[in-house]
Every structure is written in C-alpha cells, then in structure tokens.
Amino acid sequence: MLQTSKQMRRALLTSAIATLTTVVSGIITNKAHAQSSERYTRGIKTLKRIGGTDYARALCPLQAFFPDFARISVEYPFGDIMSRSGLDLKQREIVNVAALTALGSVRPTLKYHIHGMLNVGCTPQEVVETILHAVVYAGFPAAQDGITIAREVFNERKLEFKPVSSRPQGDRYQLGIQNLQQTQGDRVKTIATRFANLAPDLPRLIIEFARGEIWNRPGLSLKSREFATLAMLTALGNQSNSVEAHVEGALRAGATETEIKELLLQMTVYAGYAKTLAAVTAAQQIFVNLKQRGIPAPSPQPDLESRRQAESNEARYRRGLEALNQISKASGEAVVKSFEDIAPDLGRYILEFSYGEVFSRPNLDLKIRELATVSALTGLNTTASELPLKVHINGALNVGANRQEIVEAIIQMIPYVGFVKVQQAMALAEAVFQERNV
C-alpha cells in the first residue's frame, strides 16, 4: 500500500512537471510568436515607407517558394535594423545604395533601394551623386552600372529630371587639399607625401580627382559622402585603415558616434557579418583613440610644397579622346553623350581620368595596359564588370593583342581568383572572338 502511494505521488509529480513544462513551453512559444509578429509588423511598416506601393514585389515569389525566408527577410532587415532610431531613413537609404553599387552584382536589390531613396525623400540628384561617388571607391564599372539602373528607375517613375553639370569650380589640387583638411585633419600631409618617391603621381591623383573633383561635387552633403564611403568600404572588405580614417571623417563632418554605429549595424544586412565585424573592429579602435586625444583641429595650412592643378580638364579630355580612339575605335563624343540624360559628367570623367590620366601614361604601351585590364576585370567578376570586360577584350584586339594573349591574360588569374571567375571571363572572351571572327 505504501509502495502504491509512492508510485502515485511520483506519477502525479511527473504529470505536474509535464503539465508545467507544457504551459511554460506554450508561454515561451506564444511570446516568441508575439515577438516575431511584432518584428514582422514593424518590418512591414518600414518596408512600405521604403518600397512604396510596390513594397512586396520581392516578397510574393519568396512567400510561395520559401515562406520562412520571406518572413525573416522582413523581420531582420526591416523590423530589427531599418526601423531603429539613431539614423534617419534618408541616410539609411543613401548607405544602402552606396554599398549595393560598390558590390556591383546585386542589380534587383540596388534598383529597389534607388526607388527607396526617392520614396523616403531623397532627390534624383542625391541618387546620382551617391552612385557617382563609387567611382573613387569601387571604380568606373560599378558607377556606370549603377547609373544605368538609376536611369531605369527614373524612366519607370517618369521623373522630369534635367541633370546639369555639377563639376566644382577652381583649382582641383587646392580643392582637394581643403577637403582633406576638413575631413582628415593633419593626415593631409601624410596622404599628400606618401609614395612621393615611388609613385609621385598617385597622391596627386588622389588629391586632384578623388578629393578635388568627386568629393567637392554639390548635390550630396559632406556627411552623406562620408556615410556613403563607410558603406562602400565595409561592403568591399579588407579596408580597416580607410574605415578608421572615414570614421574620423564622418565625425568631423557632423556625424555622431550613434549614427556611425547604426550605419555599421545596417551593413550586417547588405555586406554580411564577417566584413562588418572587421569594419566595427576598426571603428572601435578609432573611437578609443579619439576619446583619448579628442579630434585635433587641423592646421590652418599644411606644411606642403605649394602646387597647382597639373593641367586643365580640356588637356586631359583631348588626350583621352586620342587614347580612346586608338583602343576602342569609339567616338569620344558618343561616350560622353551616353550619360547626358542622367549624369553628364560621368562621360567626361571616363575620358579625362580613365583614358586621359591613366591609359595615356608612358612606361607601358596600350597593349600591355589592355591585357592588364582584362586580367583585373577577370578578378573583379561582378555583374557590373561584364560589359567593361568585353569592351577591353575588344580593346586589346584593337591595339595588337592576339586571341591567345588574351586567353593567357585570363588564365593567369587562376591561382589568384580561382577557376569559376576565370571560366566566366573566358565565356565572355569566347563571345567576343565569335563576334569578331578571330
């Protein structure tokens, strides 16, 4: 009888534990569902602000194919990240478009967020300037592809956008020095003199073109340019030193520590955790350093050898026309006019900088430069670089390279970028060879 009583008590205790476990589990599950539902609702609200009436365009196919992925795509990026305070939606969308332009292989998402920039109150000129800024940090292929997608968006929205040239006025070298003083403080001296013995034209190009030309364009605030730069550097990865410099630059331009942290948190969505963690580590270091020493005021005038802009834009342009004619047999005017409807300065930059500054340099002939470009674009391997790769395979043929030399320039990249990228480049080369019957 005693034994039976013990068994009954044990059974009752087991039953009670099971019941309690079920109840607690139910509470936890219900709480989790409630939290998930909250995040989803919050995410949809933000998604509607960014995506407008077409906010669910990407969700509907996902919902049918992979419902959990569709749910998480709302909850995490939009419910957890984009809905946070600390960075307004205009800046968040500038950051997104900058990062996606730099990546160069995410056209549908970039297009969605170009729409998003416009939906949250950015101007068409701010869209163009954000994408053009990528010329400095991701190269011309990324910027050209981004502008092409922006054109599609503007056409779809029937925007009456009449772009005008927004080139800064004045001596580009001095403008560049002033910009570096404003954003980098006394680092300007290091930037202006580094590589002076090895490659003296490199700091000049940084100061004149990157800082003097692009960073001084109106249409995008200095703070937004710093944010766009941080987003691009994070998306590209392995840029810790530059991240440190531009965290300080963003603070000098009026950003807060909270805004910078929010920007980096947002990059977990668009650049991934690994790249973002590296950028956060760099940012953390500079925050520690700045808290110890503060942000020093820049010297009124850096101790640099006085110099002016090396030559006029027209001189670069004429030299670029000559180089382009040799390489591609294309009309320079056609290149310029191809962007007149949306970014008229981009065509001029291609001629003046890519061809007039770089391809026209001595010491390497055009054939070697074209083969080197083919190799570089093979390694880049983005959607944005596909058309430029075909253009430069044609260019290599035009300046005397033969079929086998081009093939070797692509195969040369196998040890450094792997077989997949090389196969994709070879397929594009094969298409060019067939078109030209070589």
Short mmCIF file of C-alpha atoms in Angstrom, two decimals:
data_model
loop_
_atom_site.label_atom_id
_atom_site.label_comp_id
_atom_site.label_asym_id
_atom_site.label_seq_id
_atom_site.Cartn_x
_atom_site.Cartn_y
_atom_site.Cartn_z
CA MET A 1 0.00 0.00 0.00
CA LEU A 2 2.87 2.38 0.90
CA GLN A 3 4.60 1.44 -2.29
CA THR A 4 1.46 2.20 -4.26
CA SER A 5 1.17 5.62 -2.60
CA LYS A 6 4.75 6.47 -3.53
CA GLN A 7 4.10 5.39 -7.10
CA MET A 8 1.00 7.57 -7.22
CA ARG A 9 2.89 10.58 -5.86
CA ARG A 10 5.65 10.00 -8.36
CA ALA A 11 3.12 9.73 -11.16
CA LEU A 12 1.37 12.91 -10.01
CA LEU A 13 4.69 14.75 -9.78
CA THR A 14 5.69 13.56 -13.25
CA SER A 15 2.33 14.65 -14.59
CA ALA A 16 2.63 18.05 -12.90
CA ILE A 17 6.12 18.57 -14.29
CA ALA A 18 4.90 17.61 -17.75
CA THR A 19 1.95 19.99 -17.43
CA LEU A 20 4.17 22.80 -16.16
CA THR A 21 6.66 22.16 -18.96
CA THR A 22 3.84 22.31 -21.50
CA VAL A 23 2.49 25.53 -20.00
CA VAL A 24 5.95 27.18 -19.82
CA SER A 25 6.75 25.96 -23.31
CA GLY A 26 3.47 27.40 -24.50
CA ILE A 27 4.20 30.72 -22.82
CA ILE A 28 7.68 30.85 -24.38
CA THR A 29 6.31 29.83 -27.79
CA ASN A 30 3.49 32.35 -27.60
CA LYS A 31 5.95 35.03 -26.52
CA ALA A 32 8.27 34.11 -29.37
CA HIS A 33 5.35 34.21 -31.80
CA ALA A 34 4.26 37.55 -30.36
CA GLN A 35 7.79 38.95 -30.68
CA SER A 36 8.08 37.59 -34.21
CA SER A 37 4.71 39.08 -35.10
CA GLU A 38 5.80 42.43 -33.61
CA ARG A 39 9.02 42.43 -35.62
CA TYR A 40 7.15 41.45 -38.78
CA THR A 41 4.55 44.20 -38.32
CA ARG A 42 7.26 46.76 -37.65
CA GLY A 43 9.23 45.49 -40.64
CA ILE A 44 6.25 45.73 -42.99
CA LYS A 45 5.60 49.28 -41.84
CA THR A 46 9.19 50.31 -42.64
CA LEU A 47 9.19 48.28 -45.85
CA LYS A 48 6.13 50.20 -47.04
CA ARG A 49 7.89 53.51 -46.45
CA ILE A 50 10.89 52.38 -48.47
CA GLY A 51 9.20 50.27 -51.13
CA GLY A 52 6.10 52.39 -51.65
CA THR A 53 3.10 50.81 -53.34
CA ASP A 54 5.34 48.11 -54.80
CA TYR A 55 6.86 47.22 -51.42
CA ALA A 56 6.01 43.48 -51.62
CA ARG A 57 7.31 42.88 -55.13
CA ALA A 58 10.23 40.75 -53.97
CA LEU A 59 8.30 39.10 -51.12
CA CYS A 60 5.49 37.45 -53.09
CA PRO A 61 7.67 34.99 -55.06
CA LEU A 62 9.64 34.21 -51.87
CA GLN A 63 6.46 33.62 -49.88
CA ALA A 64 5.40 30.90 -52.28
CA PHE A 65 8.84 29.30 -52.55
CA PHE A 66 10.29 29.67 -49.04
CA PRO A 67 7.89 31.26 -46.51
CA ASP A 68 10.39 31.32 -43.61
CA PHE A 69 12.93 33.16 -45.73
CA ALA A 70 10.27 35.69 -46.73
CA ARG A 71 9.36 36.23 -43.07
CA ILE A 72 12.98 36.60 -41.94
CA SER A 73 13.62 38.99 -44.85
CA VAL A 74 11.03 41.30 -43.31
CA GLU A 75 11.78 40.75 -39.63
CA TYR A 76 15.53 41.17 -39.55
CA PRO A 77 16.48 43.78 -42.18
CA PHE A 78 13.39 45.95 -41.81
CA GLY A 79 11.89 45.04 -38.43
CA ASP A 80 15.15 44.85 -36.46
CA ILE A 81 17.56 47.12 -38.35
CA MET A 82 15.99 49.65 -40.69
CA SER A 83 13.31 50.50 -38.10
CA ARG A 84 15.84 51.51 -35.44
CA SER A 85 16.22 55.09 -34.33
CA GLY A 86 19.64 56.70 -34.45
CA LEU A 87 19.87 57.10 -38.22
CA ASP A 88 17.09 58.56 -40.35
CA LEU A 89 15.69 56.69 -43.33
CA LYS A 90 17.17 59.10 -45.88
CA GLN A 91 20.68 58.40 -44.61
CA ARG A 92 19.91 54.67 -44.32
CA GLU A 93 18.90 54.51 -47.97
CA ILE A 94 21.93 56.52 -49.10
CA VAL A 95 24.04 53.97 -47.22
CA ASN A 96 22.22 51.05 -48.87
CA VAL A 97 22.55 52.41 -52.40
CA ALA A 98 26.24 53.17 -51.81
CA ALA A 99 27.02 49.65 -50.56
CA LEU A 100 24.98 47.90 -53.25
CA THR A 101 26.59 50.00 -56.00
CA ALA A 102 30.04 49.03 -54.72
CA LEU A 103 29.14 45.32 -54.69
CA GLY A 104 28.31 45.50 -58.40
CA SER A 105 26.35 42.24 -58.65
CA VAL A 106 23.00 42.92 -56.98
CA ARG A 107 21.04 44.82 -59.59
CA PRO A 108 17.46 43.97 -58.43
CA THR A 109 18.24 44.97 -54.84
CA LEU A 110 20.05 48.13 -55.96
CA LYS A 111 17.09 49.07 -58.12
CA TYR A 112 14.71 48.51 -55.19
CA HIS A 113 16.75 50.80 -52.95
CA ILE A 114 17.14 53.51 -55.60
CA HIS A 115 13.35 53.56 -55.59
CA GLY A 116 13.66 53.55 -51.80
CA MET A 117 15.90 56.63 -51.76
CA LEU A 118 13.30 58.53 -53.76
CA ASN A 119 10.41 57.19 -51.64
CA VAL A 120 11.94 58.43 -48.37
CA GLY A 121 12.61 61.93 -49.69
CA CYS A 122 15.98 61.91 -51.44
CA THR A 123 16.25 63.90 -54.67
CA PRO A 124 17.19 62.39 -58.04
CA GLN A 125 20.45 64.37 -57.85
CA GLU A 126 21.27 62.76 -54.49
CA VAL A 127 20.74 59.35 -56.10
CA VAL A 128 23.10 60.23 -58.95
CA GLU A 129 25.72 61.68 -56.61
CA THR A 130 25.65 58.65 -54.30
CA ILE A 131 26.29 56.34 -57.24
CA LEU A 132 28.93 58.60 -58.84
CA HIS A 133 30.79 58.63 -55.52
CA ALA A 134 31.56 54.94 -56.17
CA VAL A 135 33.99 55.97 -58.92
CA VAL A 136 36.55 56.63 -56.17
CA TYR A 137 35.96 53.51 -54.05
CA ALA A 138 34.65 50.81 -56.39
CA GLY A 139 35.73 52.03 -59.83
CA PHE A 140 34.05 53.15 -63.03
CA PRO A 141 32.33 49.82 -63.89
CA ALA A 142 30.34 49.89 -60.64
CA ALA A 143 29.38 53.55 -61.06
CA GLN A 144 28.42 53.14 -64.73
CA ASP A 145 26.24 50.13 -63.95
CA GLY A 146 24.62 51.93 -61.04
CA ILE A 147 23.82 54.95 -63.21
CA THR A 148 22.28 52.64 -65.82
CA ILE A 149 19.97 51.19 -63.15
CA ALA A 150 19.13 54.66 -61.84
CA ARG A 151 18.13 55.64 -65.38
CA GLU A 152 15.72 52.68 -65.46
CA VAL A 153 14.18 53.80 -62.16
CA PHE A 154 13.80 57.41 -63.29
CA ASN A 155 12.16 56.27 -66.53
CA GLU A 156 9.77 53.94 -64.70
CA ARG A 157 8.74 56.77 -62.38
CA LYS A 158 8.52 59.21 -65.31
CA LEU A 159 10.65 61.69 -63.40
CA GLU A 160 11.23 65.01 -65.08
CA PHE A 161 14.89 65.11 -64.14
CA LYS A 162 17.07 67.57 -66.03
CA PRO A 163 20.65 67.00 -64.93
CA VAL A 164 23.24 69.68 -65.21
CA SER A 165 27.00 69.52 -64.91
CA SER A 166 27.95 69.74 -61.24
CA ARG A 167 31.70 69.96 -61.52
CA PRO A 168 33.43 72.03 -58.83
CA GLN A 169 34.93 75.32 -59.89
CA GLY A 170 38.51 76.24 -59.06
CA ASP A 171 41.91 74.62 -58.82
CA ARG A 172 41.32 70.91 -58.20
CA TYR A 173 44.55 70.40 -56.27
CA GLN A 174 43.74 73.16 -53.81
CA LEU A 175 40.13 71.98 -53.50
CA GLY A 176 41.42 68.51 -52.71
CA ILE A 177 43.79 69.79 -50.03
CA GLN A 178 40.96 71.77 -48.45
CA ASN A 179 38.66 68.74 -48.45
CA LEU A 180 41.33 66.56 -46.88
CA GLN A 181 41.99 69.18 -44.20
CA GLN A 182 38.29 69.33 -43.41
CA THR A 183 37.74 65.57 -43.17
CA GLN A 184 41.16 64.12 -42.32
CA GLY A 185 42.80 66.92 -40.36
CA ASP A 186 46.58 66.70 -40.26
CA ARG A 187 46.52 63.37 -42.13
CA VAL A 188 46.52 65.54 -45.26
CA LYS A 189 50.29 65.79 -45.10
CA THR A 190 50.73 62.01 -44.99
CA ILE A 191 48.30 61.49 -47.87
CA ALA A 192 49.96 64.20 -49.98
CA THR A 193 53.50 62.90 -49.50
CA ARG A 194 53.10 59.12 -49.24
CA PHE A 195 54.60 57.27 -52.23
CA ALA A 196 56.22 60.57 -53.31
CA ASN A 197 59.43 58.75 -54.24
CA LEU A 198 57.85 55.58 -55.61
CA ALA A 199 54.80 56.88 -57.49
CA PRO A 200 54.58 60.68 -57.18
CA ASP A 201 51.51 60.90 -59.42
CA LEU A 202 49.43 58.66 -57.12
CA PRO A 203 48.95 61.21 -54.31
CA ARG A 204 48.35 63.87 -56.97
CA LEU A 205 45.55 61.79 -58.49
CA ILE A 206 44.03 61.21 -55.05
CA ILE A 207 44.08 64.91 -54.27
CA GLU A 208 43.06 66.27 -57.68
CA PHE A 209 40.48 63.75 -58.84
CA ALA A 210 39.16 61.83 -55.83
CA ARG A 211 39.21 64.70 -53.34
CA GLY A 212 39.34 67.77 -55.55
CA GLU A 213 36.75 66.67 -58.10
CA ILE A 214 34.41 63.99 -56.72
CA TRP A 215 34.29 64.97 -53.04
CA ASN A 216 33.66 68.62 -53.95
CA ARG A 217 30.66 67.98 -56.16
CA PRO A 218 27.49 69.64 -54.88
CA GLY A 219 24.28 67.65 -54.55
CA LEU A 220 25.31 65.47 -51.61
CA SER A 221 26.33 66.74 -48.19
CA LEU A 222 29.80 66.08 -46.81
CA LYS A 223 28.29 63.97 -44.02
CA SER A 224 26.37 61.86 -46.56
CA ARG A 225 29.53 61.37 -48.61
CA GLU A 226 31.33 60.11 -45.51
CA PHE A 227 28.45 57.72 -44.79
CA ALA A 228 28.44 56.51 -48.41
CA THR A 229 32.19 55.97 -48.23
CA LEU A 230 31.97 53.95 -44.99
CA ALA A 231 29.24 51.79 -46.53
CA MET A 232 31.31 51.12 -49.66
CA LEU A 233 34.47 50.34 -47.69
CA THR A 234 32.58 47.92 -45.45
CA ALA A 235 30.93 46.20 -48.42
CA LEU A 236 34.26 45.82 -50.23
CA GLY A 237 36.02 44.44 -47.14
CA ASN A 238 39.66 44.45 -46.04
CA GLN A 239 39.73 48.25 -45.72
CA SER A 240 40.40 48.72 -41.99
CA ASN A 241 42.79 51.67 -42.32
CA SER A 242 40.39 53.52 -44.58
CA VAL A 243 37.46 52.70 -42.30
CA GLU A 244 39.37 54.29 -39.40
CA ALA A 245 40.08 57.40 -41.48
CA HIS A 246 36.47 57.79 -42.58
CA VAL A 247 35.01 57.18 -39.14
CA GLU A 248 37.03 60.21 -38.08
CA GLY A 249 35.99 61.97 -41.28
CA ALA A 250 32.32 61.33 -40.54
CA LEU A 251 32.70 62.74 -37.02
CA ARG A 252 34.44 65.81 -38.44
CA ALA A 253 31.54 66.21 -40.89
CA GLY A 254 29.00 66.29 -38.07
CA ALA A 255 28.03 62.64 -37.60
CA THR A 256 27.51 61.21 -34.14
CA GLU A 257 29.01 58.02 -32.74
CA THR A 258 25.48 56.57 -32.59
CA GLU A 259 24.87 57.26 -36.28
CA ILE A 260 28.13 55.57 -37.25
CA LYS A 261 27.33 52.53 -35.11
CA GLU A 262 23.87 52.32 -36.69
CA LEU A 263 25.41 52.50 -40.16
CA LEU A 264 27.75 49.61 -39.36
CA LEU A 265 24.95 47.55 -37.83
CA GLN A 266 22.95 48.07 -41.02
CA MET A 267 25.85 46.71 -43.05
CA THR A 268 25.32 43.25 -41.49
CA VAL A 269 22.31 43.04 -43.82
CA TYR A 270 23.99 44.22 -47.02
CA ALA A 271 27.67 43.29 -46.57
CA GLY A 272 27.43 40.34 -44.17
CA TYR A 273 28.70 39.79 -40.64
CA ALA A 274 32.33 38.98 -41.44
CA LYS A 275 33.04 42.19 -43.38
CA THR A 276 31.00 44.26 -40.95
CA LEU A 277 32.80 42.82 -37.93
CA ALA A 278 36.15 43.82 -39.45
CA ALA A 279 34.83 47.36 -40.00
CA VAL A 280 33.39 47.52 -36.47
CA THR A 281 36.76 46.46 -35.04
CA ALA A 282 38.47 49.29 -36.94
CA ALA A 283 35.80 51.77 -35.87
CA GLN A 284 36.10 50.67 -32.25
CA GLN A 285 39.82 51.35 -32.32
CA ILE A 286 39.43 54.85 -33.70
CA PHE A 287 36.69 55.67 -31.18
CA VAL A 288 39.05 54.63 -28.36
CA ASN A 289 41.88 56.74 -29.82
CA LEU A 290 39.66 59.77 -30.32
CA LYS A 291 38.29 59.57 -26.78
CA GLN A 292 41.86 59.63 -25.51
CA ARG A 293 43.13 62.51 -27.65
CA GLY A 294 39.98 64.14 -28.99
CA ILE A 295 39.63 65.26 -32.60
CA PRO A 296 42.53 67.64 -33.16
CA ALA A 297 41.81 70.80 -35.09
CA PRO A 298 43.61 70.77 -38.44
CA SER A 299 46.46 73.13 -39.03
CA PRO A 300 45.35 76.27 -40.88
CA GLN A 301 47.71 75.43 -43.73
CA PRO A 302 49.53 72.10 -44.04
CA ASP A 303 53.28 72.24 -44.43
CA LEU A 304 53.31 71.16 -48.07
CA GLU A 305 55.10 72.29 -51.16
CA SER A 306 52.85 74.78 -52.89
CA ARG A 307 51.47 73.48 -56.17
CA ARG A 308 48.56 73.91 -58.51
CA GLN A 309 46.42 71.67 -60.65
CA ALA A 310 48.75 69.81 -63.00
CA GLU A 311 46.86 70.65 -66.19
CA SER A 312 43.46 71.69 -67.48
CA ASN A 313 40.49 69.37 -67.82
CA GLU A 314 40.43 70.12 -71.54
CA ALA A 315 44.02 68.89 -71.95
CA ARG A 316 43.08 65.63 -70.22
CA TYR A 317 39.97 65.38 -72.35
CA ARG A 318 41.84 65.76 -75.64
CA ARG A 319 44.44 63.19 -74.60
CA GLY A 320 41.65 60.85 -73.51
CA LEU A 321 39.95 61.18 -76.89
CA GLU A 322 43.15 60.21 -78.65
CA ALA A 323 43.71 57.17 -76.41
CA LEU A 324 40.09 56.04 -76.71
CA ASN A 325 40.25 56.30 -80.48
CA GLN A 326 43.29 54.00 -80.56
CA ILE A 327 41.85 51.49 -78.11
CA SER A 328 38.18 51.14 -78.95
CA LYS A 329 37.73 52.97 -82.24
CA ALA A 330 34.74 54.52 -80.49
CA SER A 331 33.66 58.11 -80.66
CA GLY A 332 34.55 60.03 -77.54
CA GLU A 333 31.51 62.20 -78.09
CA ALA A 334 29.33 59.07 -78.07
CA VAL A 335 30.77 58.04 -74.70
CA VAL A 336 30.06 61.48 -73.23
CA LYS A 337 26.56 61.70 -74.71
CA SER A 338 25.60 58.22 -73.44
CA PHE A 339 25.20 59.70 -69.94
CA GLU A 340 23.92 63.17 -70.80
CA ASP A 341 20.35 62.36 -69.82
CA ILE A 342 21.21 61.46 -66.22
CA ALA A 343 24.88 62.02 -65.29
CA PRO A 344 26.53 64.25 -67.91
CA ASP A 345 29.80 64.49 -66.01
CA LEU A 346 30.36 60.72 -65.94
CA GLY A 347 31.24 60.53 -69.64
CA ARG A 348 33.72 63.38 -69.21
CA TYR A 349 35.30 61.61 -66.23
CA ILE A 350 35.73 58.42 -68.25
CA LEU A 351 37.61 60.31 -70.94
CA GLU A 352 39.57 62.69 -68.74
CA PHE A 353 40.52 60.32 -65.95
CA SER A 354 40.43 56.73 -67.22
CA TYR A 355 41.85 57.48 -70.66
CA GLY A 356 43.40 60.95 -70.32
CA GLU A 357 45.12 60.36 -66.96
CA VAL A 358 45.74 56.62 -66.68
CA PHE A 359 45.75 54.91 -70.09
CA SER A 360 47.76 57.75 -71.61
CA ARG A 361 50.63 57.43 -69.14
CA PRO A 362 54.07 56.47 -70.50
CA ASN A 363 56.13 53.39 -69.49
CA LEU A 364 53.50 50.81 -70.53
CA ASP A 365 52.19 50.51 -74.06
CA LEU A 366 48.47 50.25 -74.78
CA LYS A 367 48.63 46.52 -75.48
CA ILE A 368 50.08 45.74 -72.05
CA ARG A 369 47.58 48.12 -70.41
CA GLU A 370 44.66 46.40 -72.12
CA LEU A 371 45.87 42.91 -71.19
CA ALA A 372 46.36 44.06 -67.60
CA THR A 373 42.82 45.47 -67.61
CA VAL A 374 41.43 42.18 -68.91
CA SER A 375 43.15 40.38 -66.03
CA ALA A 376 41.87 42.90 -63.48
CA LEU A 377 38.27 42.65 -64.70
CA THR A 378 38.53 38.87 -64.67
CA GLY A 379 39.42 39.07 -60.99
CA LEU A 380 36.70 41.62 -60.27
CA ASN A 381 33.99 39.33 -61.68
CA THR A 382 30.89 41.37 -60.89
CA THR A 383 27.78 41.85 -62.98
CA ALA A 384 28.87 45.47 -63.38
CA SER A 385 32.25 44.41 -64.81
CA GLU A 386 30.91 42.07 -67.53
CA LEU A 387 30.36 44.74 -70.20
CA PRO A 388 33.67 46.52 -69.44
CA LEU A 389 35.46 43.18 -69.75
CA LYS A 390 34.03 42.67 -73.23
CA VAL A 391 34.92 46.26 -74.13
CA HIS A 392 38.53 45.76 -73.05
CA ILE A 393 38.88 42.37 -74.76
CA ASN A 394 37.87 44.21 -77.92
CA GLY A 395 40.29 46.99 -76.98
CA ALA A 396 43.15 44.51 -76.56
CA LEU A 397 42.47 43.16 -80.06
CA ASN A 398 42.38 46.70 -81.44
CA VAL A 399 45.84 47.58 -80.09
CA GLY A 400 47.57 44.45 -81.33
CA ALA A 401 46.94 41.64 -78.84
CA ASN A 402 46.05 38.30 -80.38
CA ARG A 403 43.49 35.77 -79.27
CA GLN A 404 45.98 33.60 -77.37
CA GLU A 405 47.50 36.53 -75.48
CA ILE A 406 44.04 37.50 -74.23
CA VAL A 407 43.33 33.89 -73.24
CA GLU A 408 46.61 33.81 -71.31
CA ALA A 409 45.79 37.10 -69.54
CA ILE A 410 42.60 35.45 -68.26
CA ILE A 411 44.18 32.08 -67.38
CA GLN A 412 46.92 33.95 -65.49
CA MET A 413 44.30 34.76 -62.86
CA ILE A 414 43.51 31.13 -61.89
CA PRO A 415 45.97 30.97 -58.96
CA TYR A 416 44.66 34.27 -57.58
CA VAL A 417 40.88 34.20 -58.08
CA GLY A 418 40.04 30.55 -58.80
CA PHE A 419 38.54 28.64 -61.69
CA VAL A 420 34.95 29.86 -61.54
CA LYS A 421 35.77 33.52 -62.20
CA VAL A 422 38.18 32.53 -64.95
CA GLN A 423 35.57 30.33 -66.63
CA GLN A 424 33.06 33.19 -66.61
CA ALA A 425 35.59 35.58 -68.11
CA MET A 426 36.55 33.01 -70.74
CA ALA A 427 32.92 32.64 -71.78
CA LEU A 428 32.74 36.41 -72.37
CA ALA A 429 36.01 36.30 -74.32
CA GLU A 430 34.67 33.47 -76.46
CA ALA A 431 31.60 35.56 -77.31
CA VAL A 432 33.83 38.48 -78.38
CA PHE A 433 36.03 36.21 -80.50
CA GLN A 434 32.98 34.79 -82.26
CA GLU A 435 31.57 38.27 -82.89
CA ARG A 436 34.87 39.37 -84.42
CA ASN A 437 35.64 36.06 -86.08
CA VAL A 438 39.15 35.79 -84.61
#
